[in-house]
Amino acid sequence: MNLLRIATAGSVDDGKSTLIGRLLYDSKAIYDDVIDSAEQHSRRQSSEYFNLALLTDGLRAEREQGITIDVAYRYFSTPKRKFILADTPGHVQYTRNMVTGASTADVALIIVDARNGVVEQSRRHAVIAALLGIKHVVVCVNKMDLVDFQETVFRNIQRDLHSLLEELQIKSHHFIPISALVGDNVVAKSGRMDWYGDETVLEHLEGLDTSIFTADSRLRLPVQYVIRPLTKEFHDYRGYSGTIASGNVSVGQEIAVMPAGKVTTIEAIDTPDGGVNSAAEGDAVTIRISHDLDISRGALFCSKYDVSRVDNTVEATICWMSERSNLQAGGMYRIKHTTHTARAMVNSLEFKIDIDSVADTVGCDHLELNEIGQLVLRTSEPLVFDQYSVNRSTGSFILIDESTNETVAAGMIGRPEFIH
Amino acid sequence: MQSSIPPKLALSSSQLGSLKAESIHIIREVIAEFDRPALLFSGGKDSIVMLHLAKKAVAPAKLPFPIVHIDTGHNFPEAIEYRDRTAANLGIELIVGSVPEAIESGRVTAFAGPGGSRNRLQTPVLLETIRENKFDAVFGGARRDEERARAKERVYSFRDEFGQWDPKNQRPELWNIYNGFINPGQNIRVFPLSNWTELDIWQYILEQNIELPSIYFAHERKVFEREGMLMAVSEFLQPQSGESVTTEKVRFRTVGDMTVTGGVRSDADTLEQVIAEIAIARISERGASRADDRTAEAAMEDRKREGYF
């Protein structure tokens, strides 16, 4: 099984931190001294029970205020799999953090409080997961102990959210009734919900097959860095290094070097563990080719017969992330797309996406912090790109404010299919 | 001697493979985009793994940046010897920022007494070294699983002219696109091992058969117990009254300043045995071996805000 990257979001009240604390605690990913320190803190706060949420609270300000201010990363592993969990706060103002956590995730963990059912926030999490191209969603219906472990409560939530996930075209979804506080169905099976009889949260995550939705099989390899040792031993060595974004490379394969479109042949593939005959998506490689071409950082190696689009104009969905400024038509930014940096101007702002009503569009003339909108960008140099829905690497970019250097937007090329 | 590696370690090579690829991707981004990067190297296992990956990232070319050590003057001689030999073997420049020199010249003041360590003095010397050498990106071997403040750290951690980390004002980090734009005087601390855990590090050391400083393996040493940790007797640290010296078989889980780094009792003298012990350990490596992180609940958070790694 591959390493699984999970994104989760939720507020203090729905028990997200308790669920994560439970996953870490029961899978023995937390050391005793860390537990001791949390227990001491628990006692100082005069909590009645050991507060599992304290295991995941990070900074002093967060502990004092009982809030989460940023994305935190957690690590745990079982004999079957290693997990990286991006843990983000779920308040309305933190769309930015949710988008950040979701950008690298294979699966989204959505937590619903059984007493409250599907609320605005649950819908927002589902929409953001869909926007960021997450293919798998696991819905944990938490606090089942507070609704007497009733099946009808669980089934009603499942029905409500099921239709939303279908609408968002998230095809792999799984619902699990849990109690994070007492541990039912998180790592250990619940003895109080015989009507469920399916996998626990951990079992489900361990077995989740992320390869069922086949990724882009076309070669996309952005050139990061050109290696030229200029030593006696490697006098003529010229290698193009990068991480394979999609597809495969093999020695003897013909590839197109974009944006120029010249075709060449792969002569050798070097990897951190030596020379190989072929390599696949996710591998960090150095490619040597048979022609002497002018190739530098920002070029893209593509399958010969199916190359990326080359254009100065791109339509994209963006999430605006700046607290200091708004996005408006005419705005100019640095754009970082794969390994290529250029400048981009906002040609037009088409509409804003209302994520609370599940993807209705609203006309607007600017985007504020945490708002998501559809726009058209014009770039100073052509970008070599694919649609985000097809390729997360060649379809994504960030915008950077040229005066403050802050990252102000996350961009996904194309238009989400579920937009009305 | 037989010791079986517990199942928790039986990660498929593809899982370690994706961590390696991610780290190499990060290192290449930095080399491609920054003018004057440097790599912090202490002779500890994390910096050893980071350096090993950096070599692979640019192979067959030579590393295009120097390694830097902020030396408290109280380091394990074994780690210093390892550091010097590594730099010499690679034929790369080693820059040492010296805390003793900074104390002698009066630029920083040492705390006195048995609780006084030079740990916090590393920060001003680090900032001075970065400034003097005009480094714009500095690789550090910190991992997010080490400590709760580090769990909130970015891969590219922006630092202002004072080296400060501002957790409430971090740049969002999306996909594998990193924003390294800075103004003169500012720098980016880069953590290529962010997503590695302690066990991943050890598994990589085993897979690549990397030599480590000898203090990572069980050896006999004169120690005394202080606050539940076994401290090595050295010219830098002597027992107080009431602390009795014994000879024990110990190894160290981290390599730091001798005055704050404690050992654990162990018979593990091979990599496999060390890994087997770590896989079942119930105390975190920082909790087991670092007095500097025990002084307060938010000790690391405070030091990071001041400019520490």
mmCIF file of N, CA, C and O in Angstrom, chain B residues 169-218:
data_model
loop_
_atom_site.group_PDB
_atom_site.id
_atom_site.type_symbol
_atom_site.label_atom_id
_atom_site.label_comp_id
_atom_site.label_asym_id
_atom_site.label_seq_id
_atom_site.Cartn_x
_atom_site.Cartn_y
_atom_site.Cartn_z
ATOM 1 N N ASN B 169 1.444 34.027 10.927
ATOM 2 C CA ASN B 169 1.561 34.735 9.666
ATOM 3 C C ASN B 169 2.456 33.951 8.701
ATOM 4 O O ASN B 169 3.423 34.470 8.175
ATOM 5 N N GLN B 170 2.107 32.685 8.492
ATOM 6 C CA GLN B 170 2.916 31.860 7.596
ATOM 7 C C GLN B 170 2.295 31.854 6.206
ATOM 8 O O GLN B 170 1.094 31.972 6.046
ATOM 9 N N ARG B 171 3.152 31.658 5.206
ATOM 10 C CA ARG B 171 2.634 31.582 3.841
ATOM 11 C C ARG B 171 1.931 30.249 3.645
ATOM 12 O O ARG B 171 2.477 29.209 3.995
ATOM 13 N N PRO B 172 0.728 30.280 3.052
ATOM 14 C CA PRO B 172 0.093 28.992 2.764
ATOM 15 C C PRO B 172 0.967 28.192 1.789
ATOM 16 O O PRO B 172 1.593 28.784 0.899
ATOM 17 N N GLU B 173 1.026 26.889 1.974
ATOM 18 C CA GLU B 173 1.900 26.072 1.135
ATOM 19 C C GLU B 173 1.054 25.036 0.413
ATOM 20 O O GLU B 173 0.479 24.155 1.045
ATOM 21 N N LEU B 174 0.943 25.174 -0.897
ATOM 22 C CA LEU B 174 0.012 24.356 -1.672
ATOM 23 C C LEU B 174 0.732 23.413 -2.625
ATOM 24 O O LEU B 174 1.733 23.783 -3.228
ATOM 25 N N TRP B 175 0.139 22.231 -2.792
ATOM 26 C CA TRP B 175 0.704 21.204 -3.675
ATOM 27 C C TRP B 175 2.197 21.075 -3.389
ATOM 28 O O TRP B 175 2.585 21.063 -2.226
ATOM 29 N N ASN B 176 3.016 20.991 -4.476
ATOM 30 C CA ASN B 176 4.460 21.009 -4.205
ATOM 31 C C ASN B 176 5.080 22.257 -4.809
ATOM 32 O O ASN B 176 6.193 22.245 -5.313
ATOM 33 N N ILE B 177 4.301 23.359 -4.756
ATOM 34 C CA ILE B 177 4.782 24.638 -5.277
ATOM 35 C C ILE B 177 5.211 25.506 -4.090
ATOM 36 O O ILE B 177 4.393 25.806 -3.227
ATOM 37 N N TYR B 178 6.473 25.857 -4.028
ATOM 38 C CA TYR B 178 6.990 26.594 -2.876
ATOM 39 C C TYR B 178 7.291 28.041 -3.253
ATOM 40 O O TYR B 178 7.823 28.310 -4.321
ATOM 41 N N ASN B 179 6.936 28.935 -2.357
ATOM 42 C CA ASN B 179 7.165 30.362 -2.593
ATOM 43 C C ASN B 179 8.423 30.804 -1.840
ATOM 44 O O ASN B 179 8.407 30.943 -0.628
ATOM 45 N N GLY B 180 9.502 31.012 -2.591
ATOM 46 C CA GLY B 180 10.766 31.392 -1.962
ATOM 47 C C GLY B 180 11.135 32.852 -2.176
ATOM 48 O O GLY B 180 12.294 33.224 -1.984
ATOM 49 N N PHE B 181 10.161 33.678 -2.554
ATOM 50 C CA PHE B 181 10.482 35.085 -2.792
ATOM 51 C C PHE B 181 10.723 35.822 -1.477
ATOM 52 O O PHE B 181 9.909 35.762 -0.560
ATOM 53 N N ILE B 182 11.859 36.516 -1.392
ATOM 54 C CA ILE B 182 12.209 37.262 -0.177
ATOM 55 C C ILE B 182 12.876 38.570 -0.563
ATOM 56 O O ILE B 182 13.328 38.734 -1.692
ATOM 57 N N ASN B 183 12.945 39.477 0.404
ATOM 58 C CA ASN B 183 13.698 40.709 0.224
ATOM 59 C C ASN B 183 15.097 40.521 0.818
ATOM 60 O O ASN B 183 15.306 39.624 1.633
ATOM 61 N N PRO B 184 16.041 41.368 0.424
ATOM 62 C CA PRO B 184 17.395 41.242 0.983
ATOM 63 C C PRO B 184 17.356 41.255 2.518
ATOM 64 O O PRO B 184 16.583 42.011 3.113
ATOM 65 N N GLY B 185 18.180 40.392 3.125
ATOM 66 C CA GLY B 185 18.237 40.332 4.586
ATOM 67 C C GLY B 185 17.310 39.277 5.168
ATOM 68 O O GLY B 185 17.521 38.813 6.283
ATOM 69 N N GLN B 186 16.280 38.924 4.415
ATOM 70 C CA GLN B 186 15.383 37.863 4.883
ATOM 71 C C GLN B 186 15.924 36.531 4.395
ATOM 72 O O GLN B 186 16.793 36.481 3.532
ATOM 73 N N ASN B 187 15.422 35.447 4.978
ATOM 74 C CA ASN B 187 15.827 34.144 4.462
ATOM 75 C C ASN B 187 14.712 33.130 4.625
ATOM 76 O O ASN B 187 13.719 33.372 5.309
ATOM 77 N N ILE B 188 14.912 32.002 3.950
ATOM 78 C CA ILE B 188 13.962 30.901 4.060
ATOM 79 C C ILE B 188 14.691 29.737 4.719
ATOM 80 O O ILE B 188 15.774 29.353 4.293
ATOM 81 N N ARG B 189 14.105 29.210 5.802
ATOM 82 C CA ARG B 189 14.615 27.968 6.369
ATOM 83 C C ARG B 189 13.852 26.853 5.658
ATOM 84 O O ARG B 189 12.623 26.888 5.591
ATOM 85 N N VAL B 190 14.594 25.914 5.124
ATOM 86 C CA VAL B 190 13.964 24.858 4.332
ATOM 87 C C VAL B 190 14.110 23.514 5.045
ATOM 88 O O VAL B 190 15.206 23.144 5.457
ATOM 89 N N PHE B 191 12.997 22.812 5.186
ATOM 90 C CA PHE B 191 12.998 21.541 5.909
ATOM 91 C C PHE B 191 12.596 20.389 4.988
ATOM 92 O O PHE B 191 11.434 20.020 4.920
ATOM 93 N N PRO B 192 13.574 19.810 4.290
ATOM 94 C CA PRO B 192 13.244 18.749 3.330
ATOM 95 C C PRO B 192 12.737 17.474 3.996
ATOM 96 O O PRO B 192 12.123 16.647 3.346
ATOM 97 N N LEU B 193 13.021 17.303 5.297
ATOM 98 C CA LEU B 193 12.603 16.073 5.992
ATOM 99 C C LEU B 193 11.310 16.286 6.781
ATOM 100 O O LEU B 193 10.992 15.485 7.664
ATOM 101 N N SER B 194 10.578 17.350 6.461
ATOM 102 C CA SER B 194 9.371 17.677 7.223
ATOM 103 C C SER B 194 8.471 16.465 7.464
ATOM 104 O O SER B 194 7.942 16.279 8.552
ATOM 105 N N ASN B 195 8.262 15.654 6.436
ATOM 106 C CA ASN B 195 7.291 14.568 6.548
ATOM 107 C C ASN B 195 7.880 13.234 6.980
ATOM 108 O O ASN B 195 7.199 12.217 6.965
ATOM 109 N N TRP B 196 9.142 13.225 7.371
ATOM 110 C CA TRP B 196 9.759 11.980 7.841
ATOM 111 C C TRP B 196 9.498 11.829 9.333
ATOM 112 O O TRP B 196 9.426 12.801 10.069
ATOM 113 N N THR B 197 9.406 10.588 9.784
ATOM 114 C CA THR B 197 9.357 10.335 11.223
ATOM 115 C C THR B 197 10.709 9.763 11.651
ATOM 116 O O THR B 197 11.550 9.430 10.808
ATOM 117 N N GLU B 198 10.897 9.655 12.955
ATOM 118 C CA GLU B 198 12.169 9.122 13.468
ATOM 119 C C GLU B 198 12.459 7.750 12.862
ATOM 120 O O GLU B 198 13.584 7.463 12.448
ATOM 121 N N LEU B 199 11.423 6.913 12.764
ATOM 122 C CA LEU B 199 11.633 5.567 12.215
ATOM 123 C C LEU B 199 11.978 5.591 10.729
ATOM 124 O O LEU B 199 12.770 4.770 10.267
ATOM 125 N N ASP B 200 11.386 6.530 9.979
ATOM 126 C CA ASP B 200 11.731 6.656 8.554
ATOM 127 C C ASP B 200 13.216 6.960 8.397
ATOM 128 O O ASP B 200 13.881 6.423 7.519
ATOM 129 N N ILE B 201 13.715 7.848 9.264
ATOM 130 C CA ILE B 201 15.133 8.221 9.224
ATOM 131 C C ILE B 201 16.009 6.980 9.424
ATOM 132 O O ILE B 201 16.942 6.720 8.662
ATOM 133 N N TRP B 202 15.658 6.217 10.449
ATOM 134 C CA TRP B 202 16.455 5.019 10.734
ATOM 135 C C TRP B 202 16.344 3.994 9.612
ATOM 136 O O TRP B 202 17.305 3.327 9.261
ATOM 137 N N GLN B 203 15.149 3.877 9.038
ATOM 138 C CA GLN B 203 14.990 2.911 7.959
ATOM 139 C C GLN B 203 15.842 3.308 6.753
ATOM 140 O O GLN B 203 16.433 2.457 6.090
ATOM 141 N N TYR B 204 15.914 4.606 6.483
ATOM 142 C CA TYR B 204 16.735 5.089 5.369
ATOM 143 C C TYR B 204 18.218 4.819 5.646
ATOM 144 O O TYR B 204 18.956 4.383 4.762
ATOM 145 N N ILE B 205 18.645 5.062 6.894
ATOM 146 C CA ILE B 205 20.041 4.813 7.262
ATOM 147 C C ILE B 205 20.385 3.344 7.044
ATOM 148 O O ILE B 205 21.445 2.998 6.514
ATOM 149 N N LEU B 206 19.427 2.480 7.407
ATOM 150 C CA LEU B 206 19.636 1.038 7.218
ATOM 151 C C LEU B 206 19.667 0.690 5.727
ATOM 152 O O LEU B 206 20.565 -0.018 5.264
ATOM 153 N N GLU B 207 18.680 1.211 4.985
ATOM 154 C CA GLU B 207 18.578 0.903 3.555
ATOM 155 C C GLU B 207 19.839 1.329 2.803
ATOM 156 O O GLU B 207 20.323 0.634 1.933
ATOM 157 N N GLN B 208 20.350 2.508 3.150
ATOM 158 C CA GLN B 208 21.495 3.056 2.415
ATOM 159 C C GLN B 208 22.823 2.713 3.077
ATOM 160 O O GLN B 208 23.872 3.129 2.588
ATOM 161 N N ASN B 209 22.745 2.005 4.205
ATOM 162 C CA ASN B 209 23.941 1.589 4.928
ATOM 163 C C ASN B 209 24.862 2.776 5.219
ATOM 164 O O ASN B 209 26.036 2.788 4.849
ATOM 165 N N ILE B 210 24.316 3.783 5.875
ATOM 166 C CA ILE B 210 25.052 5.018 6.144
ATOM 167 C C ILE B 210 25.799 4.902 7.477
ATOM 168 O O ILE B 210 25.234 4.453 8.470
ATOM 169 N N GLU B 211 27.030 5.329 7.478
ATOM 170 C CA GLU B 211 27.802 5.324 8.718
ATOM 171 C C GLU B 211 27.327 6.467 9.627
ATOM 172 O O GLU B 211 27.031 7.562 9.155
ATOM 173 N N LEU B 212 27.248 6.184 10.923
ATOM 174 C CA LEU B 212 26.826 7.208 11.887
ATOM 175 C C LEU B 212 27.921 7.416 12.929
ATOM 176 O O LEU B 212 28.743 6.528 13.151
ATOM 177 N N PRO B 213 27.912 8.565 13.616
ATOM 178 C CA PRO B 213 28.838 8.731 14.744
ATOM 179 C C PRO B 213 28.597 7.621 15.768
ATOM 180 O O PRO B 213 27.460 7.193 15.968
ATOM 181 N N SER B 214 29.671 7.189 16.416
ATOM 182 C CA SER B 214 29.590 5.998 17.268
ATOM 183 C C SER B 214 28.664 6.162 18.469
ATOM 184 O O SER B 214 28.181 5.174 19.020
ATOM 185 N N ILE B 215 28.378 7.400 18.868
ATOM 186 C CA ILE B 215 27.558 7.575 20.075
ATOM 187 C C ILE B 215 26.110 7.121 19.890
ATOM 188 O O ILE B 215 25.372 6.991 20.849
ATOM 189 N N TYR B 216 25.693 6.869 18.642
ATOM 190 C CA TYR B 216 24.337 6.342 18.408
ATOM 191 C C TYR B 216 24.225 4.868 18.788
ATOM 192 O O TYR B 216 23.127 4.320 18.832
ATOM 193 N N PHE B 217 25.364 4.221 19.015
ATOM 194 C CA PHE B 217 25.357 2.799 19.355
ATOM 195 C C PHE B 217 25.790 2.607 20.796
ATOM 196 O O PHE B 217 26.523 3.431 21.355
ATOM 197 N N ALA B 218 25.332 1.479 21.381
ATOM 198 C CA ALA B 218 25.621 1.227 22.794
ATOM 199 C C ALA B 218 27.133 1.167 23.037
ATOM 200 O O ALA B 218 27.865 0.528 22.287
#
